[in-house]
Coordinates of C-alpha atoms in Angstrom, one line a residue:
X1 CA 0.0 0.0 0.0
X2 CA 1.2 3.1 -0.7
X3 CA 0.1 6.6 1.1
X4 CA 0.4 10.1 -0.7
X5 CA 3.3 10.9 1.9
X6 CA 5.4 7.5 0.7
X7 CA 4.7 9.1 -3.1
X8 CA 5.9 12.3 -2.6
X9 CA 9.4 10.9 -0.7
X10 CA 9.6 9.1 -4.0
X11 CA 9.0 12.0 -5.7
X12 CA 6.0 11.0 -7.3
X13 CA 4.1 15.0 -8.0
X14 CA 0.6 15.7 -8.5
X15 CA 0.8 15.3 -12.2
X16 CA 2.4 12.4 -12.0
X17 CA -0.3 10.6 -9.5
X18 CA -3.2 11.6 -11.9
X19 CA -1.6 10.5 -14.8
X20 CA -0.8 7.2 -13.4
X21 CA -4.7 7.1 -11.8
X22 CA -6.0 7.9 -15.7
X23 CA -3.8 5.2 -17.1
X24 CA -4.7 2.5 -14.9
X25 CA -1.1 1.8 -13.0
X26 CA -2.0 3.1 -9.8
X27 CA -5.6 2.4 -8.1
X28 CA -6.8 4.9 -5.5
X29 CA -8.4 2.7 -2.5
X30 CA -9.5 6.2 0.3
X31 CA -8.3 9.2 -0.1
X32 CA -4.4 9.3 0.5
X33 CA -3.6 5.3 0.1
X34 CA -2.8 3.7 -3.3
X35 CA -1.9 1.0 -4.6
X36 CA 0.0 -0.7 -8.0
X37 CA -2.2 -2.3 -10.2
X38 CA 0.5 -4.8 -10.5
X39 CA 0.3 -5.7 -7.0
X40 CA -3.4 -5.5 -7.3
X41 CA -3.9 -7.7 -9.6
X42 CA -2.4 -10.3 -8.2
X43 CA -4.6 -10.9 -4.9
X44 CA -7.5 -12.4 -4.3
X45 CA -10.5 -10.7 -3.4
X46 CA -10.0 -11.4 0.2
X47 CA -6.9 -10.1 0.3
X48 CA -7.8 -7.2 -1.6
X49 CA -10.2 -6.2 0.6
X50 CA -7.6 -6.8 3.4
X51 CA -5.4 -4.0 2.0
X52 CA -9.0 -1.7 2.2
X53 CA -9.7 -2.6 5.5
X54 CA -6.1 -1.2 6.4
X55 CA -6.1 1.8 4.0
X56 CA -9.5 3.0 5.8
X57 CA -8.4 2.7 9.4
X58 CA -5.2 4.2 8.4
X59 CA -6.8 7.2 7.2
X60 CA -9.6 7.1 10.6
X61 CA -8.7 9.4 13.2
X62 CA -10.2 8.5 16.6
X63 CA -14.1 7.9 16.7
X64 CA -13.5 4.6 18.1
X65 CA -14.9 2.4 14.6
X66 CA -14.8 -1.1 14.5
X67 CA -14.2 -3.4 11.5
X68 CA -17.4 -5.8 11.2
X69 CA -19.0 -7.9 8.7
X70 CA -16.8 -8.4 5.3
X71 CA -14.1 -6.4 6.4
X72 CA -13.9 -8.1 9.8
X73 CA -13.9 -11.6 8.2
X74 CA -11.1 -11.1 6.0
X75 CA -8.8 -10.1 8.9
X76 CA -9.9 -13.1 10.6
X77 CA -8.8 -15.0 7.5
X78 CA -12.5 -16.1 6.4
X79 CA -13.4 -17.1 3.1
X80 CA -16.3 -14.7 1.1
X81 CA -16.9 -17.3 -1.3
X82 CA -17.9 -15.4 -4.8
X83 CA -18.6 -12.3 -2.8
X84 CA -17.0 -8.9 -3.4
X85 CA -17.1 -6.1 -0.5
X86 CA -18.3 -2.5 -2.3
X87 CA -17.3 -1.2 0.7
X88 CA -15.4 -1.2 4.2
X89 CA -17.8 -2.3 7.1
X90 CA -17.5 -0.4 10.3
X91 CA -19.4 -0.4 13.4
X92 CA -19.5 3.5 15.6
X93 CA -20.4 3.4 19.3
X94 CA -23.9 4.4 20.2
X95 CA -24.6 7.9 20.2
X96 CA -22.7 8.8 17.2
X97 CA -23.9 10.8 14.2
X98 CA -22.9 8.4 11.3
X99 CA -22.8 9.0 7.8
X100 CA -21.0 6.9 5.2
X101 CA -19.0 7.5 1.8
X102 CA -18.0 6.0 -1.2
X103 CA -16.1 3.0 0.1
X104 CA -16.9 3.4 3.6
X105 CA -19.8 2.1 4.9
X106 CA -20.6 3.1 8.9
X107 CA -23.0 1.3 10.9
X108 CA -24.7 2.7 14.5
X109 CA -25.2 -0.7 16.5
X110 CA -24.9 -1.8 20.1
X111 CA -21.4 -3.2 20.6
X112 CA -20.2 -4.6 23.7
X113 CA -16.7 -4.9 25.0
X114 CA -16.8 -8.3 25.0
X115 CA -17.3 -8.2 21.3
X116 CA -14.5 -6.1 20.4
X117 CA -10.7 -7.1 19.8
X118 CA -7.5 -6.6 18.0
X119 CA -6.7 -8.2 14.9
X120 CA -3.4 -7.5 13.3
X121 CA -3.0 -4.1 14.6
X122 CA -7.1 -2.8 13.8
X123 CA -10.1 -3.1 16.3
X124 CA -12.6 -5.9 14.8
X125 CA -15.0 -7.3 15.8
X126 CA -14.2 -11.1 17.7
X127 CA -14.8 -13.8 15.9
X128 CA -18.0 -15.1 16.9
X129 CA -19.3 -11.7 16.4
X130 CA -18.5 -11.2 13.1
X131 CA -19.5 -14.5 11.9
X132 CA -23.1 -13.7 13.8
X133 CA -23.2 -10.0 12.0
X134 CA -22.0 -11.7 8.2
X135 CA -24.3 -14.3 7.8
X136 CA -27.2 -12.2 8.1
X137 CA -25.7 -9.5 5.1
X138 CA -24.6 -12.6 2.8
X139 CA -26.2 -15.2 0.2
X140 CA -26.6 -18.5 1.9
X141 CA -23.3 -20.6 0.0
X142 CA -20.8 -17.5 1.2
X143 CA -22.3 -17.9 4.7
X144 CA -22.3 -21.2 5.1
X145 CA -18.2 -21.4 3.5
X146 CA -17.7 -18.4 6.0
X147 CA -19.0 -20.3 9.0
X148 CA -17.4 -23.5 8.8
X149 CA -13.9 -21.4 8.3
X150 CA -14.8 -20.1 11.8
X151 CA -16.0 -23.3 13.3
X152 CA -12.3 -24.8 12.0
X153 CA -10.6 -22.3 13.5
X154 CA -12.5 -22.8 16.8
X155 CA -12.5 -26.8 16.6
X156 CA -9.7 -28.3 15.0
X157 CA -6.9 -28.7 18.0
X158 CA -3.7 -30.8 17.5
X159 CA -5.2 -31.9 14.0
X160 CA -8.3 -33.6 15.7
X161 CA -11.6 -31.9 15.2
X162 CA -12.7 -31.2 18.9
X163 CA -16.9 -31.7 18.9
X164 CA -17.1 -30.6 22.1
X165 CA -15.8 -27.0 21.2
X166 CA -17.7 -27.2 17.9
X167 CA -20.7 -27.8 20.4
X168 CA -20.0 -24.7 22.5
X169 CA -19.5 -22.4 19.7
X170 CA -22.8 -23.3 18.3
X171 CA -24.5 -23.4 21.9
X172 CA -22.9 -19.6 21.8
X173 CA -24.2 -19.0 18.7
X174 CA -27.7 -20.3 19.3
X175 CA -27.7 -17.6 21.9
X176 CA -27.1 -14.6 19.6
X177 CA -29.7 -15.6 17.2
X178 CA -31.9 -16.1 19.9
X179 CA -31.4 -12.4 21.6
X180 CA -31.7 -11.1 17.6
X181 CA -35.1 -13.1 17.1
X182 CA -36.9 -10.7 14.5
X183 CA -34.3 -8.9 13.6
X184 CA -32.9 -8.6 9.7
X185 CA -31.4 -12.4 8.6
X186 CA -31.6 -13.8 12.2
X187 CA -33.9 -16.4 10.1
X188 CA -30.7 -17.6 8.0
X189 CA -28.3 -17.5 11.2
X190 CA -30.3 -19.5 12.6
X191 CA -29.9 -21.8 9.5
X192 CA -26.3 -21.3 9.2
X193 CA -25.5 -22.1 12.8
X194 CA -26.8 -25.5 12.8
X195 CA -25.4 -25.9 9.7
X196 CA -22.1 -24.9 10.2
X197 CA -19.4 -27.9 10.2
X198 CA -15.4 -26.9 10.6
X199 CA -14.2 -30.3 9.2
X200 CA -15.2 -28.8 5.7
X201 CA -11.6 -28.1 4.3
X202 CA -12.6 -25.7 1.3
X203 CA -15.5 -23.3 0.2
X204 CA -16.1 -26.0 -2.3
X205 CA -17.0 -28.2 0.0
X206 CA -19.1 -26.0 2.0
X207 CA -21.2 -24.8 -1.2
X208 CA -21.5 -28.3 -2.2
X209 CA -22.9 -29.3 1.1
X210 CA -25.7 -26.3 0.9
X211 CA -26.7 -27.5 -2.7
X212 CA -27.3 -31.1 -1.4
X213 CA -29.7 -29.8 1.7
X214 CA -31.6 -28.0 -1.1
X215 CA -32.3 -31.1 -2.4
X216 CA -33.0 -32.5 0.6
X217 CA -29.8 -34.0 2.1
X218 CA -29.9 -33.3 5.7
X219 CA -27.5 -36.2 6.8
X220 CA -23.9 -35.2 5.5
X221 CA -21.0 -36.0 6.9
X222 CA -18.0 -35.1 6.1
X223 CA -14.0 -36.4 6.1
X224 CA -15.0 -39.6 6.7
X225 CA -12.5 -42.6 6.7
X226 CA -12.9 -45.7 4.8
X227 CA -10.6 -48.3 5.6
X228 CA -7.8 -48.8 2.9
X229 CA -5.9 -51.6 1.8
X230 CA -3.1 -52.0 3.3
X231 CA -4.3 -51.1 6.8
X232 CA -4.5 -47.0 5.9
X233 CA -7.3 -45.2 5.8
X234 CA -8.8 -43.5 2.7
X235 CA -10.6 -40.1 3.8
X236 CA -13.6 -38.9 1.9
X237 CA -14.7 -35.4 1.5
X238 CA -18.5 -36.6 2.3
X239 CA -20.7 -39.0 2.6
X240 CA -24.5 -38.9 2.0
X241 CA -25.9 -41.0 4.6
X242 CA -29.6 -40.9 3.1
X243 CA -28.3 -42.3 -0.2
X244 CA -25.2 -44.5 1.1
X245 CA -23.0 -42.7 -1.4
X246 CA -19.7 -40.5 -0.9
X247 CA -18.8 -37.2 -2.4
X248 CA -15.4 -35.9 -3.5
X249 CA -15.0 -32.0 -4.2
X250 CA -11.8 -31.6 -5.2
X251 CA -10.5 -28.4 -7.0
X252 CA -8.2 -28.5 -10.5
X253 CA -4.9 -27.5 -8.2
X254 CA -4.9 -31.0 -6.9
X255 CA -4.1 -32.2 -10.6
X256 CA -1.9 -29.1 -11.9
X257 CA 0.0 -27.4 -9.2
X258 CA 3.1 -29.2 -8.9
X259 CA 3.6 -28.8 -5.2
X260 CA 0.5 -30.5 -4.2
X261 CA 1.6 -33.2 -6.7
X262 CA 4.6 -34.0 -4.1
X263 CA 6.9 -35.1 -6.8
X264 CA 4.5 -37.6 -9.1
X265 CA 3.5 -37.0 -12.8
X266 CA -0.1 -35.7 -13.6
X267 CA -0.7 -39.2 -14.8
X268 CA 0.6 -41.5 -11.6
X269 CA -1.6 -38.9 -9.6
X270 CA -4.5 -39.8 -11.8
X271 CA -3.8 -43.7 -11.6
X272 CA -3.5 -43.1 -7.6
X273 CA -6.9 -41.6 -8.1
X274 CA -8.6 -44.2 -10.0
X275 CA -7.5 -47.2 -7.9
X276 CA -8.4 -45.6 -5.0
X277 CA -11.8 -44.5 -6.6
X278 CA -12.1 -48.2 -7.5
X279 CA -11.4 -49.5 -3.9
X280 CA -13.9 -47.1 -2.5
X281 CA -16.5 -48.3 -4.8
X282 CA -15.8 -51.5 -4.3
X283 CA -16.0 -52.0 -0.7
X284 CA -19.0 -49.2 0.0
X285 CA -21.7 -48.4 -2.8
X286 CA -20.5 -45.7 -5.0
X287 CA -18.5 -42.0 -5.6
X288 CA -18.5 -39.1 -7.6
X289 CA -16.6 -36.3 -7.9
X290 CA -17.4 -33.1 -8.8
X291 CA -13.9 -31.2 -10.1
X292 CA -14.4 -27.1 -10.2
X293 CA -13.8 -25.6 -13.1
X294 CA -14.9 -27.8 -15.2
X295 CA -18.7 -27.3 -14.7
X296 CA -21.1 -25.3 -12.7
X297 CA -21.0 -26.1 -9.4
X298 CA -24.9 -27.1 -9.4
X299 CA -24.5 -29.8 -11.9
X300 CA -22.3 -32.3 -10.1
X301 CA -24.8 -32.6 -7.7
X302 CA -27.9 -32.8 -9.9
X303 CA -26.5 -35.3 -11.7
X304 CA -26.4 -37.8 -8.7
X305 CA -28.9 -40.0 -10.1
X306 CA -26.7 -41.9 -12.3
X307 CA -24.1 -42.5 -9.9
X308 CA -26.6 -44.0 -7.7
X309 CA -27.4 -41.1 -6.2
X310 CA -31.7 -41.1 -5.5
X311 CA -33.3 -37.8 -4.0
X312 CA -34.9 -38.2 -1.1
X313 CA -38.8 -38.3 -0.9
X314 CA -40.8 -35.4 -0.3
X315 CA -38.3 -32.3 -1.0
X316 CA -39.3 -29.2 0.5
X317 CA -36.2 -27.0 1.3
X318 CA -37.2 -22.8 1.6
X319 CA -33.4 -20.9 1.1
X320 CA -33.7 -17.7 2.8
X321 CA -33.8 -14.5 0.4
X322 CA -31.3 -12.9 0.0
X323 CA -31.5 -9.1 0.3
X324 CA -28.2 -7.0 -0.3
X325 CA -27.6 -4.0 2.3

């Protein structure tokens, strides 16, 4: 990030900033931060919005604003699954006049202490807080993805998935939703909490989990083992319980990037696939695998049938509408 003060030590002058804004090189994020499109371009929303967050609060002076929503998940390091902030979230204490501005939106709520920390060097909101203030501003599939990224976070100790704090968080959870009862989205918290599992590893996963309960898959489990043949265990991304059949959501970077190869060709990691698709097939009922990027992610799922996946009698699923802010 670069602030007007940092441009004019590198004697960048007035003419030179707007010429560089007019021809695209430099992107103005508030009113004295910048950055290179170069560097832009190469980050992922998240991340992008990251360098917002800290472009606004470097530009605050006092007032005592809080990152929420959006711009409090990213510093948390929570996915927004195919969702772009427009603007940076920020709570004012009670009492305040509040007015907001092109890329700077302010909200007047009720903020206890408890709720507010420190998250690389800016006041957020904590964790449960934000995850309790975002799923009520976001479509279903980036709530859910955002939610089990918390849950993780909170659950997964020593590389075990702890259900015990898994159970607290949502007990804590369950409480906010209930104190918010007829407030705007409390409806899809409510949803989201119970829904909300931290052994999901990706957004994929997550998404592909809020597809199948909207055509009526309640019982999902997910990363669970199926013993192997030589006395390992295979893990599988999910299993539908209601149609004895397992899922696998696997992104393209398992097949290209080399590092996640660990040294094997494309084609022994696709013969390592197979015969362990083939053993898993052969000893339970069936899998599919849905790979991103090479379909919708809908489609996978609704083409279940022939793999032996059956819907379930009696489908009636209501998704909460989704209402932008």
């Amino acid at each position: 990030m670069l602030t007007r003060e940092l441009l004019d030590r590198n004697r960048w002058g007035d003419r030179d900033v707007r010429r560089a804004l007019a021809n695209g090189t430099l992107i103005r994020l508030h009113r004295n931060c910048y950055v290179l499109e170069a560097d832009w371009a190469d980050l992922w929303p998240e991340s992008r919005h990251r360098v917002e967050v800290a472009a606004a609060f470097g530009e605050m002076r006092g007032g005592g604003g809080v990152a929420c929503r959006e711009s409090s998940a990213v510093l948390w390091e929570l996915p927004l699954h195919r969702h772009v902030p427009r603007a940076v979230h920020v709570t004012l204490p009670g009492g305040k006049h509040v007015s907001s501005r092109t890329g700077l939106r302010r909200h007047l709520e009720a903020l206890p202490a408890d709720d507010v920390t420190e998250r690389h060097g800016i006041r957020t909101t904590t964790l449960d807080r934000t995850v309790f203030d975002l799923v009520r501003s976001v479509g279903l599939e980036t709530a859910v993805a955002a939610a089990d990224a918390a849950l993780r976070q909170v659950a997964f100790r020593d590389r075990a998935y702890d259900e015990d704090a898994a159970e607290d968080w949502r007990e804590r959870m369950r409480v906010r939703v209930a104190r918010a009862k007829g407030k705007r989205g409390v409806r899809q918290a409510g949803t989201v909490v119970e829904m909300a599992d931290g052994r999901a590893e990706s957004p994929a996963e997550s998404v592909a989990r809020v597809l199948l309960h909207g055509l009526g898959f309640e019982r999902v489990r997910l990363q669970v083992p199926v013993a192997g043949p030589e006395g390992q265990d295979y893990r599988v991304d999910a299993e539908i319980e209601e149609a004895r059949t397992f899922l696998e959501v696997d992104g393209m970077g398992k097949y290209e990037d080399e590092a996640l190869r660990s040294g094997r060709t494309l084609q022994q990691v696709l013969l390592d696939e197979k015969r362990r698709e083939d053993w898993i097939r052969g000893t339970t009922q069936a899998a599919f695998r849905p790979r991103r990027g090479q379909a919708p992610a809908h489609r996978p799922v609704a083409r279940g049938a022939p793999h032996g996946i059956r819907h379930p009698p009696a489908v009636a699923v209501a998704v909460p509408e989704h209402r932008a802010e």
